[in-house]
Short mmCIF file of C-alpha atoms in Angstrom, two decimals:
data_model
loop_
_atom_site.label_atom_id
_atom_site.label_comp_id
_atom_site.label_asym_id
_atom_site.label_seq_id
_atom_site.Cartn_x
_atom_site.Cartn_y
_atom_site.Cartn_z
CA UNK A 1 19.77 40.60 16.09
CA UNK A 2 22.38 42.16 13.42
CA UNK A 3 21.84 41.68 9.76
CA UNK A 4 23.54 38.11 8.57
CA UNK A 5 24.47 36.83 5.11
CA UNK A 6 22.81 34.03 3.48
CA UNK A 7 25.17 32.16 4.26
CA UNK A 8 24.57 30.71 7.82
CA UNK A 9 20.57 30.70 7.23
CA UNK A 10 20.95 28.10 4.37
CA UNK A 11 24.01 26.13 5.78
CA UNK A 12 22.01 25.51 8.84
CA UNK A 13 18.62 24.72 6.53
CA UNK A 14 20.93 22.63 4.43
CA UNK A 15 22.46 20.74 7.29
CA UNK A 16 18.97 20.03 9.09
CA UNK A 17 16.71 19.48 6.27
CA UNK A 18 14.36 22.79 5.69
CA UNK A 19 13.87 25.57 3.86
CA UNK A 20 13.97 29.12 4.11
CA UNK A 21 11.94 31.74 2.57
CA UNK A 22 13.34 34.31 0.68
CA UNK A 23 10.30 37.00 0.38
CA UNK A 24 10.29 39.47 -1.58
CA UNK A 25 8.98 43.40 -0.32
CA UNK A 26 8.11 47.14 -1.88
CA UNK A 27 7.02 48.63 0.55
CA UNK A 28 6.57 49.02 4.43
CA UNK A 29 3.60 47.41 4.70
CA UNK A 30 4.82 43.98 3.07
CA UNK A 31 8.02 44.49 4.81
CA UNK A 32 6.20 44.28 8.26
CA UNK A 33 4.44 41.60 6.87
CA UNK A 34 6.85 39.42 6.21
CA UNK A 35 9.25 40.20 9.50
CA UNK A 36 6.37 40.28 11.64
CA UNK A 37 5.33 36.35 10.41
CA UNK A 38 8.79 34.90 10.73
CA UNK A 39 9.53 36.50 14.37
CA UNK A 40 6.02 35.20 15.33
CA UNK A 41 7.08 31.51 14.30
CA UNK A 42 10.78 31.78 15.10
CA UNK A 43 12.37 31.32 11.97
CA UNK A 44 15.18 32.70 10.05
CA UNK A 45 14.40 34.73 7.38
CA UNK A 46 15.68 36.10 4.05
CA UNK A 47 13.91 39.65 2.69
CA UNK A 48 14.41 40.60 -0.67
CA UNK A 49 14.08 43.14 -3.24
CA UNK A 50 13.38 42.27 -7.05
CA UNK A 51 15.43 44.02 -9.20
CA UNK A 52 13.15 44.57 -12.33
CA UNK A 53 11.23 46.69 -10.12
CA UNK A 54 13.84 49.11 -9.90
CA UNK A 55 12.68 51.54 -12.09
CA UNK A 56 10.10 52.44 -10.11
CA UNK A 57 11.78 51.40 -6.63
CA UNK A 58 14.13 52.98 -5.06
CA UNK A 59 16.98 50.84 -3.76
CA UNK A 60 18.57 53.29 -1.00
CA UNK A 61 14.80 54.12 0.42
CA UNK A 62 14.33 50.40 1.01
CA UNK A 63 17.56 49.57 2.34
CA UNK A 64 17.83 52.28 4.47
CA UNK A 65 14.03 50.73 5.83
CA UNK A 66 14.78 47.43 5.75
CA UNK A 67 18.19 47.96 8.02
CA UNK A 68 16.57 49.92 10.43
CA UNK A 69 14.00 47.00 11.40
CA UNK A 70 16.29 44.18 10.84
CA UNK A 71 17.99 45.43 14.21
CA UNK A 72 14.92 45.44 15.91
CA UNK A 73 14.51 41.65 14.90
CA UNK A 74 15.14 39.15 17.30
CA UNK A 75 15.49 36.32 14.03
CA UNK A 76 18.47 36.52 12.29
CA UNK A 77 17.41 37.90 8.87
CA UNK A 78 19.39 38.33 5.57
CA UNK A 79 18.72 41.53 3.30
CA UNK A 80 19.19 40.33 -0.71
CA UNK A 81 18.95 41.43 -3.80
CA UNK A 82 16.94 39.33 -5.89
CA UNK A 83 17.81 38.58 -9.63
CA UNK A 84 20.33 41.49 -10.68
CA UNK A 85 21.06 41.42 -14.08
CA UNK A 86 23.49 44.46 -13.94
CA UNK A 87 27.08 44.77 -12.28
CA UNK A 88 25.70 48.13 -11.14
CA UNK A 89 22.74 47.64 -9.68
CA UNK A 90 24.61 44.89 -7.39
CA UNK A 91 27.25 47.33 -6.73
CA UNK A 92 24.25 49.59 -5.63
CA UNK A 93 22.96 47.18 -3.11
CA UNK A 94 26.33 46.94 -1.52
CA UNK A 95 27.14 50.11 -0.72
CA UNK A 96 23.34 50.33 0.35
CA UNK A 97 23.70 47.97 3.21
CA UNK A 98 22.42 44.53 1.42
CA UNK A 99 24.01 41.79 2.79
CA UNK A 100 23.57 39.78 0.19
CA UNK A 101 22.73 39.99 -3.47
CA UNK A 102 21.75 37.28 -6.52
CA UNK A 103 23.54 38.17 -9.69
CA UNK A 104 21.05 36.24 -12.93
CA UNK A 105 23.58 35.69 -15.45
CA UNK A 106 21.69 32.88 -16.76
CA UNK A 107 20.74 34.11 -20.05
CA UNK A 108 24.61 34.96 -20.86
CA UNK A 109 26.77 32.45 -22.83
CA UNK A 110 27.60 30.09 -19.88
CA UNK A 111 31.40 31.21 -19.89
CA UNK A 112 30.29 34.69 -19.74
CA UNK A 113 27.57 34.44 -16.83
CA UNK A 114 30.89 32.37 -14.86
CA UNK A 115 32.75 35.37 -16.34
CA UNK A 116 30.56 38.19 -14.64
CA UNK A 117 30.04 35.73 -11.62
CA UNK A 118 33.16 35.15 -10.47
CA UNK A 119 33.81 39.11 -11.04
CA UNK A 120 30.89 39.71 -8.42
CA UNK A 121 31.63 37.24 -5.89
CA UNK A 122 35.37 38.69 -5.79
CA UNK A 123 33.99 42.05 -4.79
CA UNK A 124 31.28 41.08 -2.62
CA UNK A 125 33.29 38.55 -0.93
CA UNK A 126 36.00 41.61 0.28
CA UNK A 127 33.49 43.16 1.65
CA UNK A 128 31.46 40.28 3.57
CA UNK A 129 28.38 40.57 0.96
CA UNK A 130 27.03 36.35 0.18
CA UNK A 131 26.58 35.82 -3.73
CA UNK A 132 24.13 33.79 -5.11
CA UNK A 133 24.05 32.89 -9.13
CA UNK A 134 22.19 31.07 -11.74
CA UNK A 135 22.34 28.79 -14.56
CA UNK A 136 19.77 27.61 -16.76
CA UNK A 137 16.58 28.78 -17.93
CA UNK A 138 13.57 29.71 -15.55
CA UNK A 139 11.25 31.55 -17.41
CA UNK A 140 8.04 34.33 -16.67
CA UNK A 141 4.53 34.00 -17.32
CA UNK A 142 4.98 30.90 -19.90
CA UNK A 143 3.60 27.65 -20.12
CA UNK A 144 4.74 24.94 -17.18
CA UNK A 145 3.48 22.37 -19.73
CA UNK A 146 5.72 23.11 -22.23
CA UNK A 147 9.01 23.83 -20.84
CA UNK A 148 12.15 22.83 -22.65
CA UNK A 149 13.88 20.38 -20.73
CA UNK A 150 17.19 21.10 -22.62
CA UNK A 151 16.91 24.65 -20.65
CA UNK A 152 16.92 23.22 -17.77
CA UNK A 153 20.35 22.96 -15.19
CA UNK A 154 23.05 20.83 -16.27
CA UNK A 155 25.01 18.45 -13.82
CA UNK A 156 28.02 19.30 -15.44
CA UNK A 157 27.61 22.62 -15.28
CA UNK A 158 26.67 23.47 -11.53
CA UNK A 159 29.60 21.75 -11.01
CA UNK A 160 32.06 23.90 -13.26
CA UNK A 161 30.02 27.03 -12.40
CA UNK A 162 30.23 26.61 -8.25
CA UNK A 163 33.64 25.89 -8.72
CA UNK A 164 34.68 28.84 -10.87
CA UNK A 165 32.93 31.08 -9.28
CA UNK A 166 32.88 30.31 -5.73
CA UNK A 167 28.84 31.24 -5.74
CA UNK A 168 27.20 31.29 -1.71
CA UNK A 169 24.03 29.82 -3.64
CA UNK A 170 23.15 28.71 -6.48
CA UNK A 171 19.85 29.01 -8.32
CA UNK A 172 18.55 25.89 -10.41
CA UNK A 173 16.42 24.83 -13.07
CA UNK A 174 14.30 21.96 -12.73
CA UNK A 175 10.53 23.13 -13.99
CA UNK A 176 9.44 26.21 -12.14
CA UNK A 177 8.75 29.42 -13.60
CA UNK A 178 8.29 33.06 -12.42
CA UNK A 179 5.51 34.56 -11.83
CA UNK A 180 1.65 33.10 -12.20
CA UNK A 181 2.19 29.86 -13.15
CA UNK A 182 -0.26 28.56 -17.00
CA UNK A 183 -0.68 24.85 -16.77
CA UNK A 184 0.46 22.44 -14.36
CA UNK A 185 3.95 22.11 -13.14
CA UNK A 186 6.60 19.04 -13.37
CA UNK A 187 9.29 19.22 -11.64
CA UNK A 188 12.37 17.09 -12.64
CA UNK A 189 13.06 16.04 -8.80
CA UNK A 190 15.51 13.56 -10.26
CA UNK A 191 17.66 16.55 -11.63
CA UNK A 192 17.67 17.84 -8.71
CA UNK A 193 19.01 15.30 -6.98
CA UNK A 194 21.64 14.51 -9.28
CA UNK A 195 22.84 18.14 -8.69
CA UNK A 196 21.87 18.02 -5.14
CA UNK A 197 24.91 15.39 -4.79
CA UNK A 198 27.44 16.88 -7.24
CA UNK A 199 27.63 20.22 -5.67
CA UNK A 200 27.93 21.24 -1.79
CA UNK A 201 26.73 25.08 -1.96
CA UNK A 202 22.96 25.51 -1.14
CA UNK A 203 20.92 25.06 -4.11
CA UNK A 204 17.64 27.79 -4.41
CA UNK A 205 14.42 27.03 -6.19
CA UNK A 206 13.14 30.21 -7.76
CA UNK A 207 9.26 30.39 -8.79
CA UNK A 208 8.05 28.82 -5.75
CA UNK A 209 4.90 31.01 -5.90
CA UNK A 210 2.03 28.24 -7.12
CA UNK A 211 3.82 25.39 -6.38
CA UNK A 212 2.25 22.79 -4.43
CA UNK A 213 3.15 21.83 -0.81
CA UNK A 214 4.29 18.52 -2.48
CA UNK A 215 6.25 20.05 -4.73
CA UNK A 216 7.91 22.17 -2.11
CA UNK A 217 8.60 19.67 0.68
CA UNK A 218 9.66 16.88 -1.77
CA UNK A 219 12.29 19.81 -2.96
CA UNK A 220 13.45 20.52 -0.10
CA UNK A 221 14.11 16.66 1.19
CA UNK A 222 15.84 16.59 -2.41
CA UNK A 223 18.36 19.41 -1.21
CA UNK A 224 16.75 22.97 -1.84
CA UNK A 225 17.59 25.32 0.66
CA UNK A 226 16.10 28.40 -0.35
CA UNK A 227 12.67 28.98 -1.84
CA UNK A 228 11.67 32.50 -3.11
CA UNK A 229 8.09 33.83 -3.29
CA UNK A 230 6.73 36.88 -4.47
CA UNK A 231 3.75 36.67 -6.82
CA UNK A 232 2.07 35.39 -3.88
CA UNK A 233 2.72 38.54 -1.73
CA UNK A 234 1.63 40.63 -5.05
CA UNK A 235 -1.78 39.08 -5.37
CA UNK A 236 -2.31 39.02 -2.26
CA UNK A 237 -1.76 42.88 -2.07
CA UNK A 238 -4.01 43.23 -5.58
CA UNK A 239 -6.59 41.36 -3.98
CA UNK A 240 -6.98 43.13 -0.86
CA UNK A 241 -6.98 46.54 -2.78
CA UNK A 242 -9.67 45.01 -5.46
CA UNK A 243 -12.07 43.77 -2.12
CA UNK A 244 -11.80 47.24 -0.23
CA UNK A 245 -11.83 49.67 -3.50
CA UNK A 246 -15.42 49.94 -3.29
CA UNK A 247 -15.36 51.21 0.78
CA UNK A 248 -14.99 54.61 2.19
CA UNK A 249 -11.89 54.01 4.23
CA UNK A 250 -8.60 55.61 5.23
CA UNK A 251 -5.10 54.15 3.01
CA UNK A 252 -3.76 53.61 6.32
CA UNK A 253 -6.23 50.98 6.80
CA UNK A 254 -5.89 49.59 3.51
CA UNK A 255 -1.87 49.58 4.18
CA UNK A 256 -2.92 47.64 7.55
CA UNK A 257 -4.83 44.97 5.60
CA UNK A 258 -1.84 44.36 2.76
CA UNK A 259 0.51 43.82 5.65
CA UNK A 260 -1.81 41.54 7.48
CA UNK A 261 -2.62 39.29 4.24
CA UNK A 262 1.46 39.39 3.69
CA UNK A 263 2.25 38.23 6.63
CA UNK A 264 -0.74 35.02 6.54
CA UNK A 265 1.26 34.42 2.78
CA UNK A 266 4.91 34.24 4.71
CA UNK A 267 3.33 32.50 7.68
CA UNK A 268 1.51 29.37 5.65
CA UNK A 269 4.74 29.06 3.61
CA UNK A 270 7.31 28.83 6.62
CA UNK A 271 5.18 26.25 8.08
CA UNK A 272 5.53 24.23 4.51
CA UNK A 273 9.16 25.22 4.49
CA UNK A 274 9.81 23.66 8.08
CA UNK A 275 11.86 26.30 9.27
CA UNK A 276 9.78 27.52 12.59
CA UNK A 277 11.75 27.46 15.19
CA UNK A 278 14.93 27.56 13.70
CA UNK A 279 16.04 30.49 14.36
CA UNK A 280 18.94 30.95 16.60
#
């Protein structure tokens, strides 16, 4: 099946009541990992590649990887770049094939993340590329207890920012952070459903990784669309390579297990997410 957008994955999700994953990869092993679970449960699917990783990723290598199996797939499967913080970097991705990419302007001034936004959607629109953006704060290895709810999305905002921007997606915060999650999460479901009916776009729930099946599903009946996950994929990977260090093996066979353990990460959440079967 040709590479799609975002786009038609999360109107469909949004219009039927599920999510989709958006998992992240860095290599070929967690690639195949993640494919290989969504074809085997028939479900769209939305790969990714994290941007702060750059520096020691190489965007064309994975593109150029990540397009060639996409057109093997029979699901129809959206390449994105996660959380750019740079107009070039998402200019990169473009011309590399993704067909989608997340600018994070959240920590701007909120004029100047619509600003930047709105400058990125115009290009990426021209050239059939899906946009997703971000406002408020979702922070990285912090304390759930503690969050500021003052940081968190604004009704009045999503609404000014969807509409000057013309965003695909739009990334909310409600109580998740990134990363491995210190103390125990709340989630401000009534926020999200106050934004849920303001705005029409698909809303995205970033942090999913540690969240509880509760907390996912009850998200996702609230109006999230799209759930991203990668800390789960990483430990997964550390884990595997901290269980086998001590064994006289091949790195093939190492490789083999990472991709196996990725793919039981993307298959568990998909079946929370309720999107087997939906692919088309």
């Amino acid at each position: 099946m040709p590479l799609t957008t975002i786009v038609p994955i999360l109107k469909k999700a949004q219009n039927e009541g599920y999510g989709v994953g958006a998992f992240n990869f860095i290599n070929m092993e967690t690639l195949e990992g993640i494919i290989t679970a969504a074809e085997s449960l028939n479900s769209p699917l939305i790969v990714g590649v994290p941007e702060r990783l750059l520096s020691i990723l190489d965007l064309n290598i994975l593109s150029d990887m990540a397009l060639s199996r996409i057109e093997r797939s029979s699901i129809p499967i959206a390449l994105h770049l996660d959380h750019s913080k740079t107009f070039t970097n998402t200019m990169k991705a473009i011309r590399f094939g993704f067909s989608s990419v997340m600018f994070d302007g959240s920590a701007l001034p909120f004029e100047e993340n619509i600003a930047q936004t709105r400058n990125i959607v115009e290009v990426a629109h021209a050239v059939g590329v899906s946009v997703e953006g971000e406002i408020g704060y979702v922070g990285r290895d912090i304390d759930a207890e503690t969050l500021n709810p003052d940081l968190f999305t604004k009704v009045e905002q999503a609404v000014e920012f969807v509409k000057k921007t013309g965003v695909d997606a739009l990334a909310i915060s409600y109580g998740s952070v990134h990363g491995v999650y210190k103390g125990t999460p709340h989630l401000d479901f009534k926020r999200l459903n106050d934004i849920r009916h303001a705005v029409d776009v698909p809303l995205v729930l970033h942090g999913g990784s540690g969240l509880s099946d509760n907390d996912f599903t009850h998200s996702i009946e609230l109006g999230i669309s799209k759930i991203n996950i990668f800390t789960d994929i990483s430990e997964a990977g550390v884990t595997v390579c901290r269980n086998m260090s001590g064994n006289r093996l091949e790195l093939a066979l190492l490789m083999n297990e990472i991709r196996k353990k990725t793919a039981g990460v993307v298959e568990e959440k998909i079946k929370v997410f309720g999107s087997a079967g939906k692919a088309w």
